[in-house]
PDB file of C-alpha atoms in Angstrom:
ATOM      1  CA  MET A 595       0.000   0.000   0.000  1.00 63.00           C
ATOM      2  CA  SER A 596       1.440   3.366  -1.009  1.00 70.00           C
ATOM      3  CA  GLY A 597       1.653   6.400   1.260  1.00 72.00           C
ATOM      4  CA  THR A 598      -1.090   8.084  -0.757  1.00 73.00           C
ATOM      5  CA  GLU A 599      -3.451   5.128  -0.277  1.00 74.00           C
ATOM      6  CA  LYS A 600      -2.749   5.196   3.463  1.00 77.00           C
ATOM      7  CA  ASP A 601      -3.562   8.930   3.506  1.00 78.00           C
ATOM      8  CA  TYR A 602      -6.866   8.266   1.712  1.00 80.00           C
ATOM      9  CA  TYR A 603      -7.856   5.450   4.086  1.00 82.00           C
ATOM     10  CA  HIS A 604      -6.915   7.571   7.079  1.00 82.00           C
ATOM     11  CA  SER A 605      -8.961  10.487   5.687  1.00 80.00           C
ATOM     12  CA  LEU A 606     -11.973   8.255   5.034  1.00 81.00           C
ATOM     13  CA  TYR A 607     -11.719   7.024   8.611  1.00 84.00           C
ATOM     14  CA  GLU A 608     -11.587  10.631   9.858  1.00 81.00           C
ATOM     15  CA  VAL A 609     -14.594  11.618   7.714  1.00 77.00           C
ATOM     16  CA  ALA A 610     -16.589   8.645   9.046  1.00 80.00           C
ATOM     17  CA  LYS A 611     -15.659   9.618  12.619  1.00 81.00           C
ATOM     18  CA  VAL A 612     -16.812  13.200  12.040  1.00 75.00           C
ATOM     19  CA  ILE A 613     -20.110  12.066  10.554  1.00 73.00           C
ATOM     20  CA  ASN A 614     -20.795   9.854  13.563  1.00 74.00           C
ATOM     21  CA  SER A 615     -19.702  12.420  16.146  1.00 74.00           C
ATOM     22  CA  SER A 616     -21.834  15.434  15.250  1.00 74.00           C
ATOM     23  CA  LEU A 617     -25.191  16.388  13.777  1.00 73.00           C
ATOM     24  CA  ASP A 618     -24.071  19.984  13.265  1.00 78.00           C
ATOM     25  CA  PRO A 619     -23.923  20.253   9.455  1.00 78.00           C
ATOM     26  CA  SER A 620     -21.524  23.209   9.349  1.00 82.00           C
ATOM     27  CA  LYS A 621     -19.033  21.468  11.648  1.00 83.00           C
ATOM     28  CA  VAL A 622     -19.210  18.189   9.730  1.00 84.00           C
ATOM     29  CA  LEU A 623     -18.903  19.781   6.287  1.00 88.00           C
ATOM     30  CA  HIS A 624     -15.972  21.977   7.358  1.00 90.00           C
ATOM     31  CA  LYS A 625     -14.055  18.949   8.646  1.00 87.00           C
ATOM     32  CA  ILE A 626     -14.778  17.049   5.438  1.00 89.00           C
ATOM     33  CA  SER A 627     -13.465  19.967   3.342  1.00 92.00           C
ATOM     34  CA  ARG A 628     -10.297  20.074   5.432  1.00 91.00           C
ATOM     35  CA  GLN A 629      -9.759  16.299   5.178  1.00 88.00           C
ATOM     36  CA  VAL A 630     -10.121  16.379   1.388  1.00 91.00           C
ATOM     37  CA  THR A 631      -7.691  19.301   1.069  1.00 94.00           C
ATOM     38  CA  GLU A 632      -5.059  17.667   3.253  1.00 91.00           C
ATOM     39  CA  ALA A 633      -5.388  14.103   1.932  1.00 87.00           C
ATOM     40  CA  MET A 634      -5.142  15.147  -1.723  1.00 90.00           C
ATOM     41  CA  LYS A 635      -2.584  17.909  -1.049  1.00 92.00           C
ATOM     42  CA  LEU A 636      -4.876  20.464  -2.704  1.00 96.00           C
ATOM     43  CA  LYS A 637      -5.037  24.209  -2.359  1.00 97.00           C
ATOM     44  CA  ALA A 638      -8.643  24.025  -1.158  1.00 97.00           C
ATOM     45  CA  ALA A 639     -11.937  22.162  -1.178  1.00 97.00           C
ATOM     46  CA  SER A 640     -15.547  23.232  -0.853  1.00 96.00           C
ATOM     47  CA  ILE A 641     -19.004  21.756  -0.521  1.00 95.00           C
ATOM     48  CA  ARG A 642     -21.886  23.606  -2.169  1.00 95.00           C
ATOM     49  CA  LEU A 643     -25.556  22.705  -1.713  1.00 93.00           C
ATOM     50  CA  LEU A 644     -28.466  23.471  -4.009  1.00 95.00           C
ATOM     51  CA  ASP A 645     -30.980  26.029  -2.765  1.00 94.00           C
ATOM     52  CA  LYS A 646     -34.658  25.097  -2.509  1.00 91.00           C
ATOM     53  CA  GLU A 647     -35.351  26.195  -6.094  1.00 94.00           C
ATOM     54  CA  GLY A 648     -32.393  24.235  -7.435  1.00 93.00           C
ATOM     55  CA  LYS A 649     -31.023  27.308  -9.206  1.00 95.00           C
ATOM     56  CA  ARG A 650     -28.051  28.296  -7.055  1.00 96.00           C
ATOM     57  CA  LEU A 651     -25.310  26.430  -5.238  1.00 95.00           C
ATOM     58  CA  MET A 652     -24.895  27.826  -1.742  1.00 94.00           C
ATOM     59  CA  LEU A 653     -21.629  27.445   0.144  1.00 94.00           C
ATOM     60  CA  GLY A 654     -21.945  24.733   2.783  1.00 91.00           C
ATOM     61  CA  SER A 655     -18.283  24.843   3.759  1.00 93.00           C
ATOM     62  CA  SER A 656     -14.819  25.459   2.445  1.00 95.00           C
ATOM     63  CA  TYR A 657     -11.227  25.031   3.493  1.00 96.00           C
ATOM     64  CA  GLY A 658      -8.278  26.914   2.006  1.00 97.00           C
ATOM     65  CA  LEU A 659     -10.224  29.559   0.068  1.00 97.00           C
ATOM     66  CA  SER A 660      -9.958  33.280   0.831  1.00 96.00           C
ATOM     67  CA  LYS A 661     -12.962  35.269   2.021  1.00 94.00           C
ATOM     68  CA  GLY A 662     -12.706  37.348  -1.148  1.00 93.00           C
ATOM     69  CA  TYR A 663     -13.045  34.277  -3.349  1.00 93.00           C
ATOM     70  CA  ILE A 664     -15.893  32.859  -1.278  1.00 92.00           C
ATOM     71  CA  ARG A 665     -17.766  36.165  -1.664  1.00 90.00           C
ATOM     72  CA  LYS A 666     -17.170  36.389  -5.437  1.00 88.00           C
ATOM     73  CA  GLY A 667     -20.845  35.952  -6.196  1.00 82.00           C
ATOM     74  CA  ALA A 668     -23.575  33.367  -6.436  1.00 83.00           C
ATOM     75  CA  VAL A 669     -22.910  30.133  -8.269  1.00 91.00           C
ATOM     76  CA  ARG A 670     -25.864  29.969 -10.638  1.00 93.00           C
ATOM     77  CA  VAL A 671     -26.372  26.510 -12.080  1.00 94.00           C
ATOM     78  CA  GLU A 672     -27.612  27.920 -15.406  1.00 94.00           C
ATOM     79  CA  LYS A 673     -24.329  29.850 -15.846  1.00 91.00           C
ATOM     80  CA  SER A 674     -21.997  27.110 -14.690  1.00 92.00           C
ATOM     81  CA  GLY A 675     -21.514  24.356 -17.242  1.00 91.00           C
ATOM     82  CA  LEU A 676     -19.214  22.668 -14.762  1.00 92.00           C
ATOM     83  CA  ASP A 677     -21.949  22.349 -12.143  1.00 94.00           C
ATOM     84  CA  GLN A 678     -24.629  21.455 -14.699  1.00 95.00           C
ATOM     85  CA  GLU A 679     -22.528  18.450 -15.685  1.00 95.00           C
ATOM     86  CA  ALA A 680     -21.889  17.454 -12.067  1.00 96.00           C
ATOM     87  CA  LEU A 681     -25.550  17.825 -11.084  1.00 96.00           C
ATOM     88  CA  SER A 682     -26.481  15.494 -13.940  1.00 95.00           C
ATOM     89  CA  GLY A 683     -24.399  12.813 -12.224  1.00 95.00           C
ATOM     90  CA  ARG A 684     -20.978  13.120 -13.856  1.00 96.00           C
ATOM     91  CA  ASN A 685     -17.624  13.645 -12.188  1.00 96.00           C
ATOM     92  CA  VAL A 686     -16.003  16.653 -13.861  1.00 96.00           C
ATOM     93  CA  THR A 687     -12.379  17.749 -14.041  1.00 96.00           C
ATOM     94  CA  ILE A 688     -11.074  20.997 -15.474  1.00 95.00           C
ATOM     95  CA  HIS A 689      -7.394  21.180 -16.341  1.00 95.00           C
ATOM     96  CA  ASN A 690      -7.258  25.012 -16.472  1.00 94.00           C
ATOM     97  CA  ALA A 691     -10.099  26.858 -14.719  1.00 93.00           C
ATOM     98  CA  CYS A 692      -8.839  30.220 -16.041  1.00 91.00           C
ATOM     99  CA  SER A 693      -9.480  29.278 -19.673  1.00 93.00           C
ATOM    100  CA  ASP A 694     -12.286  26.696 -19.503  1.00 93.00           C
ATOM    101  CA  PRO A 695     -15.660  28.237 -20.523  1.00 92.00           C
ATOM    102  CA  ARG A 696     -17.511  25.900 -18.127  1.00 91.00           C
ATOM    103  CA  PHE A 697     -16.019  27.705 -15.099  1.00 89.00           C
ATOM    104  CA  GLN A 698     -18.235  30.643 -14.040  1.00 89.00           C
ATOM    105  CA  TYR A 699     -15.587  32.926 -12.490  1.00 90.00           C
ATOM    106  CA  PRO A 700     -12.275  32.409 -14.387  1.00 91.00           C
ATOM    107  CA  GLU A 701     -10.822  35.815 -13.423  1.00 92.00           C
ATOM    108  CA  LYS A 702     -11.477  35.184  -9.734  1.00 93.00           C
ATOM    109  CA  ALA A 703      -9.924  31.717 -10.039  1.00 93.00           C
ATOM    110  CA  LYS A 704      -6.767  33.290 -11.465  1.00 94.00           C
ATOM    111  CA  GLU A 705      -6.631  35.863  -8.646  1.00 95.00           C
ATOM    112  CA  GLU A 706      -7.123  33.068  -6.089  1.00 96.00           C
ATOM    113  CA  GLY A 707      -4.361  30.947  -7.617  1.00 96.00           C
ATOM    114  CA  ILE A 708      -6.664  28.141  -8.704  1.00 97.00           C
ATOM    115  CA  ALA A 709      -5.530  26.138 -11.718  1.00 96.00           C
ATOM    116  CA  SER A 710      -7.330  22.764 -11.916  1.00 96.00           C
ATOM    117  CA  VAL A 711     -10.699  21.823 -10.439  1.00 96.00           C
ATOM    118  CA  VAL A 712     -12.462  18.524  -9.785  1.00 97.00           C
ATOM    119  CA  VAL A 713     -16.206  18.437  -9.078  1.00 97.00           C
ATOM    120  CA  ILE A 714     -18.106  15.425  -7.710  1.00 97.00           C
ATOM    121  CA  PRO A 715     -21.906  15.387  -7.288  1.00 97.00           C
ATOM    122  CA  LEU A 716     -23.522  14.861  -3.883  1.00 95.00           C
ATOM    123  CA  LYS A 717     -26.402  12.425  -4.237  1.00 93.00           C
ATOM    124  CA  ILE A 718     -29.092  11.227  -1.843  1.00 90.00           C
ATOM    125  CA  GLU A 719     -31.123   8.363  -3.307  1.00 88.00           C
ATOM    126  CA  ASP A 720     -32.148   9.656  -6.772  1.00 90.00           C
ATOM    127  CA  GLN A 721     -31.608  13.347  -6.083  1.00 92.00           C
ATOM    128  CA  TYR A 722     -28.500  15.480  -6.549  1.00 94.00           C
ATOM    129  CA  ILE A 723     -28.233  17.960  -3.681  1.00 94.00           C
ATOM    130  CA  GLY A 724     -24.888  19.660  -4.286  1.00 95.00           C
ATOM    131  CA  VAL A 725     -21.258  19.268  -5.245  1.00 96.00           C
ATOM    132  CA  LEU A 726     -17.884  18.602  -3.660  1.00 96.00           C
ATOM    133  CA  ARG A 727     -15.076  20.569  -5.306  1.00 96.00           C
ATOM    134  CA  GLY A 728     -11.328  20.224  -5.059  1.00 97.00           C
ATOM    135  CA  TYR A 729      -8.983  23.029  -6.245  1.00 97.00           C
ATOM    136  CA  SER A 730      -5.294  22.728  -7.091  1.00 97.00           C
ATOM    137  CA  GLU A 731      -2.709  25.495  -7.450  1.00 96.00           C
ATOM    138  CA  THR A 732      -1.085  23.936 -10.496  1.00 96.00           C
ATOM    139  CA  CYS A 733      -2.585  22.506 -13.664  1.00 95.00           C
ATOM    140  CA  ARG A 734      -2.872  18.772 -13.214  1.00 94.00           C
ATOM    141  CA  GLU A 735      -4.821  15.691 -14.200  1.00 94.00           C
ATOM    142  CA  PHE A 736      -6.719  14.014 -11.383  1.00 95.00           C
ATOM    143  CA  THR A 737      -6.082  10.265 -11.156  1.00 93.00           C
ATOM    144  CA  ASP A 738      -8.758   7.574 -11.065  1.00 93.00           C
ATOM    145  CA  GLU A 739      -7.800   6.884  -7.425  1.00 91.00           C
ATOM    146  CA  GLU A 740      -8.325  10.549  -6.524  1.00 92.00           C
ATOM    147  CA  ILE A 741     -11.712  10.600  -8.263  1.00 94.00           C
ATOM    148  CA  GLU A 742     -12.714   7.382  -6.464  1.00 93.00           C
ATOM    149  CA  PHE A 743     -11.603   8.821  -3.111  1.00 91.00           C
ATOM    150  CA  LEU A 744     -13.599  12.015  -3.710  1.00 93.00           C
ATOM    151  CA  THR A 745     -16.660  10.033  -4.803  1.00 94.00           C
ATOM    152  CA  ILE A 746     -16.603   8.057  -1.557  1.00 92.00           C
ATOM    153  CA  VAL A 747     -16.189  11.269   0.460  1.00 90.00           C
ATOM    154  CA  ALA A 748     -19.023  12.909  -1.514  1.00 92.00           C
ATOM    155  CA  ASN A 749     -21.306   9.954  -0.746  1.00 91.00           C
ATOM    156  CA  LEU A 750     -20.381  10.124   2.963  1.00 87.00           C
ATOM    157  CA  SER A 751     -20.995  13.875   2.897  1.00 87.00           C
ATOM    158  CA  ALA A 752     -24.451  13.386   1.398  1.00 89.00           C
ATOM    159  CA  ILE A 753     -25.256  10.909   4.196  1.00 86.00           C
ATOM    160  CA  ALA A 754     -24.052  13.401   6.807  1.00 84.00           C
ATOM    161  CA  ILE A 755     -26.194  16.159   5.294  1.00 84.00           C
ATOM    162  CA  GLU A 756     -29.247  13.898   5.201  1.00 85.00           C
ATOM    163  CA  ASN A 757     -28.678  12.774   8.817  1.00 83.00           C
ATOM    164  CA  ALA A 758     -28.418  16.402   9.947  1.00 80.00           C
ATOM    165  CA  ARG A 759     -31.581  17.349   8.055  1.00 81.00           C
ATOM    166  CA  LEU A 760     -33.535  14.419   9.506  1.00 83.00           C
ATOM    167  CA  HIS A 761     -32.260  15.255  12.991  1.00 81.00           C
ATOM    168  CA  GLN A 762     -33.349  18.894  12.644  1.00 81.00           C
ATOM    169  CA  LYS A 763     -36.772  17.834  11.340  1.00 85.00           C
ATOM    170  CA  LEU A 764     -37.233  15.362  14.195  1.00 85.00           C
ATOM    171  CA  LYS A 765     -36.173  18.018  16.716  1.00 85.00           C
ATOM    172  CA  LEU A 766     -38.687  20.499  15.263  1.00 84.00           C
ATOM    173  CA  ASP A 767     -41.445  17.865  15.287  1.00 85.00           C
ATOM    174  CA  CYS A 768     -40.736  17.118  18.965  1.00 85.00           C
ATOM    175  CA  GLU A 769     -40.833  20.831  19.846  1.00 85.00           C
ATOM    176  CA  LEU A 770     -44.152  21.250  18.029  1.00 85.00           C
ATOM    177  CA  GLN A 771     -45.560  18.152  19.756  1.00 85.00           C
ATOM    178  CA  GLU A 772     -44.507  19.486  23.174  1.00 84.00           C
ATOM    179  CA  ALA A 773     -46.043  22.893  22.421  1.00 82.00           C
ATOM    180  CA  PHE A 774     -49.274  21.230  21.287  1.00 77.00           C
ATOM    181  CA  GLU A 775     -49.456  19.037  24.413  1.00 79.00           C
ATOM    182  CA  TYR A 776     -48.706  22.016  26.657  1.00 75.00           C
ATOM    183  CA  ARG A 777     -51.548  24.028  25.078  1.00 75.00           C
ATOM    184  CA  LEU A 778     -53.916  21.013  25.191  1.00 71.00           C
ATOM    185  CA  PHE A 779     -53.385  20.343  28.885  1.00 71.00           C
ATOM    186  CA  GLU A 780     -53.250  24.004  29.925  1.00 71.00           C
ATOM    187  CA  ASP A 781     -56.669  24.792  28.418  1.00 64.00           C
TER     188      ASP A 781
END
């Protein structure tokens, strides 16, 4: 087993631990972004989730990106060929984000020092809910092993997001039930 494979297994173990240790989505997603960045020796990683209308990708977490880049503007699915491809179920790699027409903000990528990008869809059952992105500082090709690692992490991330959503819904249902019972017995 190579050192890279050991790093990936260790990172998958860390991601699984995070998912099982917290139902706070922001905490879980931030740790996943950090694990991906460190394991793949990337500049940064981010997780973006579709809004309720399915038109924009909202930042769920990031690691390694500047505040200026994060605030560059909304990621609109209709303007991002990269994300349209990913949200149709394909893993997408871009060798040079500064010159690829599928990347929505090429000038900002250049300012940020982003060269290559890999995007993996987040899927729960039959529905795509967002994307996991990895950013490198130099132009590179992502290997099959890297894509496989990111796909596994993306699937674990989707599970974590779904667990957090179900937990929040259950918590809200319990609060409403308690409020209803309180009103019922107080009257």
